PDB file of C-alpha atoms in Angstrom:
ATOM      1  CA  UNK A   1     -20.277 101.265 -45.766  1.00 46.00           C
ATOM      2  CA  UNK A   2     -18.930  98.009 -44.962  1.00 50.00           C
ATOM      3  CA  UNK A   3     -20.709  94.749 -46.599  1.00 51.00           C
ATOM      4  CA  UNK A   4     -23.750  94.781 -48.798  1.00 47.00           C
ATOM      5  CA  UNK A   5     -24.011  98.994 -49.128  1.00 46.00           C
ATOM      6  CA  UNK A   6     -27.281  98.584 -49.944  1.00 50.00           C
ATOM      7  CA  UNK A   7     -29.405  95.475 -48.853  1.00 55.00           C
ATOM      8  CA  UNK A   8     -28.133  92.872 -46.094  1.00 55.00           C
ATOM      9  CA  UNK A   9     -30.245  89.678 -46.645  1.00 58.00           C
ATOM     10  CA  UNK A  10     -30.290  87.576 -43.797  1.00 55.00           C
ATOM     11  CA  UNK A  11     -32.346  84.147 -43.884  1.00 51.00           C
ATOM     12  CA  UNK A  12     -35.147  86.265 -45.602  1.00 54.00           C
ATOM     13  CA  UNK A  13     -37.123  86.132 -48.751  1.00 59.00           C
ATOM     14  CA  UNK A  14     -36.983  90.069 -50.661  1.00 60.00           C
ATOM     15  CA  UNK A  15     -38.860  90.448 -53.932  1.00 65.00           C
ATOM     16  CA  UNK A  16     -37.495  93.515 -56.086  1.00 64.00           C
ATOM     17  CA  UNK A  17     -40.550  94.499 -59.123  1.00 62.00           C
ATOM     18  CA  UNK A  18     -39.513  97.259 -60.971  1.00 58.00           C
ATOM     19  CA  UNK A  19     -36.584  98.056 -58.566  1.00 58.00           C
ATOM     20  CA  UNK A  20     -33.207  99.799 -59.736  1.00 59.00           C
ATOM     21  CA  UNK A  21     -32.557 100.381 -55.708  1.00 58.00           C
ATOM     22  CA  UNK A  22     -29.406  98.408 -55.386  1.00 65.00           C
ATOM     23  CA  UNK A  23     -27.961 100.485 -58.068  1.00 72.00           C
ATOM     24  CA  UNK A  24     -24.750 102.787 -58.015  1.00 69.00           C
ATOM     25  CA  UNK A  25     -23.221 101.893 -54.532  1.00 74.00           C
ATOM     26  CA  UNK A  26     -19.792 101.087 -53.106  1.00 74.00           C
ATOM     27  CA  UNK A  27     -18.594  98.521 -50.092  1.00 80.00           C
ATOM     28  CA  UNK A  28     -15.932  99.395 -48.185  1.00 75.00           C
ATOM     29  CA  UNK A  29     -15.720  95.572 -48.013  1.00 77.00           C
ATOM     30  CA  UNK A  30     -17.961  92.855 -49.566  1.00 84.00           C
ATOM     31  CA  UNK A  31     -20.824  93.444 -51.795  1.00 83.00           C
ATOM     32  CA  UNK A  32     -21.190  96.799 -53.549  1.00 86.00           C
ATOM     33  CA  UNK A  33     -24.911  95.965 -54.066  1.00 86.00           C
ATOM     34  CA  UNK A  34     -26.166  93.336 -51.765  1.00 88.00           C
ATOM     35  CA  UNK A  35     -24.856  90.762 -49.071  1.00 88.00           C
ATOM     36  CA  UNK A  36     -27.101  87.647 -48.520  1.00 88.00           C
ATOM     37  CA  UNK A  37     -26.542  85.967 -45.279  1.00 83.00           C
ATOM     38  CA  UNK A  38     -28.416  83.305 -43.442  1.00 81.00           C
ATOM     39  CA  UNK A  39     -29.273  79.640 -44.480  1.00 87.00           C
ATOM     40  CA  UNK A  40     -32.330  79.694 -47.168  1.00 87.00           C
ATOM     41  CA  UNK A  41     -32.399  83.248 -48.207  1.00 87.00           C
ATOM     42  CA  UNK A  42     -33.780  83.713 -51.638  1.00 88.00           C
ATOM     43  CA  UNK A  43     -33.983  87.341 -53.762  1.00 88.00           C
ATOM     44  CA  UNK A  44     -36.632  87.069 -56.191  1.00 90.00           C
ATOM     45  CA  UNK A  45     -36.692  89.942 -58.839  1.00 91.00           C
ATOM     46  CA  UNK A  46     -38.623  90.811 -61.944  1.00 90.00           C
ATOM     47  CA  UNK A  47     -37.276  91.389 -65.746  1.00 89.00           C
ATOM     48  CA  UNK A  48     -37.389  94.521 -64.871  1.00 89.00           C
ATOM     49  CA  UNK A  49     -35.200  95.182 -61.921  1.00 90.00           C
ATOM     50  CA  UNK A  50     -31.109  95.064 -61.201  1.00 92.00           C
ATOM     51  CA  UNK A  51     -28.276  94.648 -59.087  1.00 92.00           C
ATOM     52  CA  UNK A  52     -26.559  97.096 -61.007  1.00 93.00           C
ATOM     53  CA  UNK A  53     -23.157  99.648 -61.128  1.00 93.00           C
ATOM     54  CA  UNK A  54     -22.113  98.035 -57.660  1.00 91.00           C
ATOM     55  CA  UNK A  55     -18.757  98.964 -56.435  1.00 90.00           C
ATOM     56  CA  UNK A  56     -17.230  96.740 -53.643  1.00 91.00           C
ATOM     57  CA  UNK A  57     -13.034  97.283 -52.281  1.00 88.00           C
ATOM     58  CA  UNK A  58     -13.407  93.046 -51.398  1.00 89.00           C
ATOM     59  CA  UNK A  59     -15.250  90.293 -52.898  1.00 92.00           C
ATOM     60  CA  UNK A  60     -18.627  90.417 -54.861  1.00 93.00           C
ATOM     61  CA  UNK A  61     -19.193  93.842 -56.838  1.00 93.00           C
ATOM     62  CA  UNK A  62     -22.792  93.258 -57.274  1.00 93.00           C
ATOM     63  CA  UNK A  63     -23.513  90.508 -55.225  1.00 94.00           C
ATOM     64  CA  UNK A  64     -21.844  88.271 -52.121  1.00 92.00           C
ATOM     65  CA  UNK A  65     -23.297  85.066 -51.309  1.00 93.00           C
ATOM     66  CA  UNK A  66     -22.171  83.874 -47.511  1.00 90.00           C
ATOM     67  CA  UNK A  67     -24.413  81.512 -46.547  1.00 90.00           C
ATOM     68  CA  UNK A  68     -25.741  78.069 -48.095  1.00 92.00           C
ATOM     69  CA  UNK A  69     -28.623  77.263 -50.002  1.00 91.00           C
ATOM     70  CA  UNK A  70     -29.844  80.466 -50.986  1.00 91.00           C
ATOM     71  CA  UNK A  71     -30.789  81.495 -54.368  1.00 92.00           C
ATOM     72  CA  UNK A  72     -31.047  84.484 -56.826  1.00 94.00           C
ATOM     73  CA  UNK A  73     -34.049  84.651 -59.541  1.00 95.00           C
ATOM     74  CA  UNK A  74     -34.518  86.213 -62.294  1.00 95.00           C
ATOM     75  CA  UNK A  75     -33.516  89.783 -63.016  1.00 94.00           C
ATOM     76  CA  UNK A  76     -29.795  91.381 -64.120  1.00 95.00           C
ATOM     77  CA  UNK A  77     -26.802  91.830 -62.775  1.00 96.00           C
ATOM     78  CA  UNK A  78     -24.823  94.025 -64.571  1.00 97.00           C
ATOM     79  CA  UNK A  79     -21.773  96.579 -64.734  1.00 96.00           C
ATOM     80  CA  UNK A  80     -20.375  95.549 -60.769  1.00 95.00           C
ATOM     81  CA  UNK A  81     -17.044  95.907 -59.997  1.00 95.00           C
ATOM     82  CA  UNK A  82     -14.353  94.743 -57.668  1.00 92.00           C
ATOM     83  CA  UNK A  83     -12.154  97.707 -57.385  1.00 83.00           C
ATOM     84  CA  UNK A  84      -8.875  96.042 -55.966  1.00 77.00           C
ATOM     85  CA  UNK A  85      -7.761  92.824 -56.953  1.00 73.00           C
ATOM     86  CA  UNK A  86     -10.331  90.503 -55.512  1.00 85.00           C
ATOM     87  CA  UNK A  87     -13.048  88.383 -57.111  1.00 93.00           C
ATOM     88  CA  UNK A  88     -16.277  88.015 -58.470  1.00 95.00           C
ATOM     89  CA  UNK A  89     -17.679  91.028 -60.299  1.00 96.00           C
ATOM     90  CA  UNK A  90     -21.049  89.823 -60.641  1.00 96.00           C
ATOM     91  CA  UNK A  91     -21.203  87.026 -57.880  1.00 96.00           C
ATOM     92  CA  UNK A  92     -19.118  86.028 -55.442  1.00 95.00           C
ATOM     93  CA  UNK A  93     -20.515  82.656 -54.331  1.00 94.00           C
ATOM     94  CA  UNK A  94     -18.233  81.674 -50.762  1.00 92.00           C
ATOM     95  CA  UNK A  95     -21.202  78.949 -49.507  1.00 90.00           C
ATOM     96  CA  UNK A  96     -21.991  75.806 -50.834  1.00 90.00           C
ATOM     97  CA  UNK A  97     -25.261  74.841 -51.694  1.00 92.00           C
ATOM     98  CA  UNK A  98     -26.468  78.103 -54.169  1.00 93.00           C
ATOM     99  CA  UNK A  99     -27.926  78.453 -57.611  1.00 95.00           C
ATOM    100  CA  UNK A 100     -28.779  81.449 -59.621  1.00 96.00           C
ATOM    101  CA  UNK A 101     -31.934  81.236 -62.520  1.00 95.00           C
ATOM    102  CA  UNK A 102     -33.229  83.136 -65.014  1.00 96.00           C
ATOM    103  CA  UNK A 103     -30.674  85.587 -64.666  1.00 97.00           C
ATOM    104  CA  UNK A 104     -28.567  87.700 -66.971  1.00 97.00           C
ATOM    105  CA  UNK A 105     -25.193  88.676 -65.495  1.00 98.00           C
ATOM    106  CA  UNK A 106     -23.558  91.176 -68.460  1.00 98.00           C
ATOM    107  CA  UNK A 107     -20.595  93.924 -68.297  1.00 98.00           C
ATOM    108  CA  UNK A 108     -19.332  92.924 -64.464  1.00 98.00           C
ATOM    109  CA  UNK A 109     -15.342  93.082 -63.967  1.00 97.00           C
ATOM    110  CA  UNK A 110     -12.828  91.528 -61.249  1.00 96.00           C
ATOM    111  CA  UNK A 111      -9.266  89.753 -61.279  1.00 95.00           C
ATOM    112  CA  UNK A 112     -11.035  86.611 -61.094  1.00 94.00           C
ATOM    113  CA  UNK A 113     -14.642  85.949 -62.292  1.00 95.00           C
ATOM    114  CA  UNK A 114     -15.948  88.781 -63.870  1.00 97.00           C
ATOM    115  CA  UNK A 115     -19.360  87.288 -63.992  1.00 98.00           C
ATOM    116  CA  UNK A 116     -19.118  84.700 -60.955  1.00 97.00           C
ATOM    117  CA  UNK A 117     -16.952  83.469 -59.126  1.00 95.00           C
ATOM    118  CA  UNK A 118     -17.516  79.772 -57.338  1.00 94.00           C
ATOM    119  CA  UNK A 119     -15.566  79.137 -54.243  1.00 91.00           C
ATOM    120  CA  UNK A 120     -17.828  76.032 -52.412  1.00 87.00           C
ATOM    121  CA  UNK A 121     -18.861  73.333 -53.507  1.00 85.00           C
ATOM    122  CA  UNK A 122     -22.444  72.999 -55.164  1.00 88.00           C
ATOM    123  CA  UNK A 123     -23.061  75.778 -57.167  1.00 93.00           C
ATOM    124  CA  UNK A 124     -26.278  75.799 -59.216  1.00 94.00           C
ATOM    125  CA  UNK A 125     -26.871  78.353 -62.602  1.00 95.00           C
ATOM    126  CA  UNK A 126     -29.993  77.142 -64.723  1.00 95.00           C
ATOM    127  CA  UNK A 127     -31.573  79.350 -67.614  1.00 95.00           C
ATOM    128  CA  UNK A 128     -29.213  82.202 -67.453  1.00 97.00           C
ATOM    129  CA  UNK A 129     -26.954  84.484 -69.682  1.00 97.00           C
ATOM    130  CA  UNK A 130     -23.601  85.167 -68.975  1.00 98.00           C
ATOM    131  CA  UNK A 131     -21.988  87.352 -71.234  1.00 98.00           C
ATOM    132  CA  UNK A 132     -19.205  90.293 -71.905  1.00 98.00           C
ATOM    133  CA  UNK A 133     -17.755  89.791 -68.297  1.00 98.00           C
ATOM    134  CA  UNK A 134     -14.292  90.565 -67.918  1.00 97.00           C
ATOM    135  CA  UNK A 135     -11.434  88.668 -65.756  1.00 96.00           C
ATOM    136  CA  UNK A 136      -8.648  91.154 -65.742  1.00 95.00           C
ATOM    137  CA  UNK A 137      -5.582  89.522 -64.792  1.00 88.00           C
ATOM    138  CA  UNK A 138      -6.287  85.916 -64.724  1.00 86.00           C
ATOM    139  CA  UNK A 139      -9.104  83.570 -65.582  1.00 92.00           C
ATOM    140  CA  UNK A 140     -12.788  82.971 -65.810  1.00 95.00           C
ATOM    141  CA  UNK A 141     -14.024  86.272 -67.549  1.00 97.00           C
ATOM    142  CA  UNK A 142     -17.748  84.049 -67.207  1.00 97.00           C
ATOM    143  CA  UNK A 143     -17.375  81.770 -64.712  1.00 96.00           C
ATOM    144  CA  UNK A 144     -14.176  80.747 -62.148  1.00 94.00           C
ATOM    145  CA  UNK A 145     -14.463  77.315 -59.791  1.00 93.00           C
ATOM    146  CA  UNK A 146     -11.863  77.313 -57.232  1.00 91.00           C
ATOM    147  CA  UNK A 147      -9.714  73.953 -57.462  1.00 84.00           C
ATOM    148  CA  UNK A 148     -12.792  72.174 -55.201  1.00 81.00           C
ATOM    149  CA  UNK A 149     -15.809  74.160 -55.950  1.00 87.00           C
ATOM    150  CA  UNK A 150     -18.539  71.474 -57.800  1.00 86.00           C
ATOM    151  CA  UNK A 151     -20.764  73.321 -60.357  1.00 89.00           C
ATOM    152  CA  UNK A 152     -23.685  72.247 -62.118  1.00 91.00           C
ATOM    153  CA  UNK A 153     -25.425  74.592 -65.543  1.00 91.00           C
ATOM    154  CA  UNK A 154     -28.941  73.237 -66.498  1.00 89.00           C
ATOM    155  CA  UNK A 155     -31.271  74.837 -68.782  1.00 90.00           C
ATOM    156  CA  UNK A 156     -30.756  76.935 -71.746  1.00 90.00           C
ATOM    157  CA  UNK A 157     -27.298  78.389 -69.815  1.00 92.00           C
ATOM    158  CA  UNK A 158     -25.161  80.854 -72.073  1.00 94.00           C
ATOM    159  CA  UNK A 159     -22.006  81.270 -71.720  1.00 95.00           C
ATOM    160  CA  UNK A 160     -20.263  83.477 -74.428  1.00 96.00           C
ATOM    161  CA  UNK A 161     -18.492  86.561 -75.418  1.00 97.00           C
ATOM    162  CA  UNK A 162     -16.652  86.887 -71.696  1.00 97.00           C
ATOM    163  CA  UNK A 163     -12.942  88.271 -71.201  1.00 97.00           C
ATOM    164  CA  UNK A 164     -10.151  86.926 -69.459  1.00 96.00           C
ATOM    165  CA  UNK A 165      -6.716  88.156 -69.092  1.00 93.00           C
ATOM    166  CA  UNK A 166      -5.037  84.761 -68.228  1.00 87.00           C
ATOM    167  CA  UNK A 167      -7.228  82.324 -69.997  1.00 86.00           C
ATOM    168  CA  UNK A 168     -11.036  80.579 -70.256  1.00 92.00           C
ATOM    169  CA  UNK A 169     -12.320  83.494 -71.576  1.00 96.00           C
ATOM    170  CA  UNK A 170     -15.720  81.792 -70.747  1.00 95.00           C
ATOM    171  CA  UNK A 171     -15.586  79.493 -68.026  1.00 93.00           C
ATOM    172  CA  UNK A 172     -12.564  78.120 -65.784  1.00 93.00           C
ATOM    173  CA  UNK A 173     -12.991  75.065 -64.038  1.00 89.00           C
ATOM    174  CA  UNK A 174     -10.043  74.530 -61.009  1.00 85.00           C
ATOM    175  CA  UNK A 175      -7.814  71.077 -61.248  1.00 79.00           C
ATOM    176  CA  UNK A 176     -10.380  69.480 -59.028  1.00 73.00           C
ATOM    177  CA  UNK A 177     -13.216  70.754 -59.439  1.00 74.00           C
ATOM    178  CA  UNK A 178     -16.504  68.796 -61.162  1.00 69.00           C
ATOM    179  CA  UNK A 179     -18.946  69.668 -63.452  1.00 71.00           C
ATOM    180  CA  UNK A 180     -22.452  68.915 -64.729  1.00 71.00           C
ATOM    181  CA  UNK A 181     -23.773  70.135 -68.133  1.00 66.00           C
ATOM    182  CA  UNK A 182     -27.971  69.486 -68.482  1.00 62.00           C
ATOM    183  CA  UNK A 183     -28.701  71.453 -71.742  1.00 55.00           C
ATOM    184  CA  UNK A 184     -26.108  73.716 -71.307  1.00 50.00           C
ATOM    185  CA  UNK A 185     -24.405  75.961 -73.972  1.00 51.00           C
ATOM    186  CA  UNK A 186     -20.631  77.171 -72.544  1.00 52.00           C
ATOM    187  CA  UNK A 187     -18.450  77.615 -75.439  1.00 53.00           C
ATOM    188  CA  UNK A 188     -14.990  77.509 -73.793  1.00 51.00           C
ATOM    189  CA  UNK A 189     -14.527  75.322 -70.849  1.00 48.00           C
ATOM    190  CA  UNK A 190     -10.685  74.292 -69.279  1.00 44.00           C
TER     191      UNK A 190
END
């Protein structure tokens, strides 16, 4: 399939409880697992469900955001993969205007951004884990901002234990970019 192999949100509202459904697929393009679309579209799931062991040939192995100000909640996202050299294992976040909460984004792999990557500005993570991502050739195993992208981590935010091949193991702010720490805890930032 072409984007989001399993789910296609577009300016809609799912709730996932108990749900391993977007689990084990592969994109032909963007998103392995799901492709949110449309202003204002919000996935909700419980500690119990996962965007998990995504495959995608393009951007976002678990998850591609293409729209602003939509929002992820809660739940894991975990073991995605870009296959080819693109970005954004976990997340790939191309809108502006997005946040993630209460989320743990673990074991996801790309060339850039293992856990997310940031391309707009805007960008939103409050309460979540992010930990043993990889980056494989270059940087932001956690967390990559393009040169512009504006992020903001509120909450009790982790950052830790992430992989990059070029460097910020943990989080990799661009020349440009700007950033907003609220209770945060990243251990590396550059």
């Amino acid at each position: 399939n072409t984007n989001g192999d399993n789910v296609n949100a577009a300016s809609c509202s799912p709730s996932m409880t108990n749900s391993n459904e977007n689990n084990n697929n592969t994109a032909n393009d963007k998103a392995g697992g799901v492709y949110i679309y449309g202003k204002y579209s919000h996935i909700s799931m419980d500690s119990t469900s996962s965007i998990s062991s995504n495959n995608s040939s393009d951007d976002g192995g678990g998850v591609y955001i293409g729209s602003d100000y939509c929002s992820i909640a809660g739940g894991a996202i975990s073991g995605n993969t870009c296959t080819s050299a693109y970005s954004g294992g976990g997340i790939y976040a191309y809108s502006e205007n997005n946040c993630i909460y209460n989320c743990t984004l673990q074991n996801n792999t790309a060339k850039w951004g293992g856990g997310i990557y940031v391309n707009n500005d805007g960008f939103s993570i409050s309460d979540c884990t992010i930990t043993d991502n990889t980056a494989t050739d270059a940087y932001g195993g956690g967390v990559y901002c393009t040169a512009t992208a504006n992020i903001s981590l509120g909450g009790n935010c982790q950052i830790h234990d992430n992989k990059a091949g070029g460097a910020a193991n943990d989080l990799h702010l661009g020349s440009e970019s700007q950033h907003t720490f609220i209770k945060s805890v990243p251990s590396e930032s550059s």
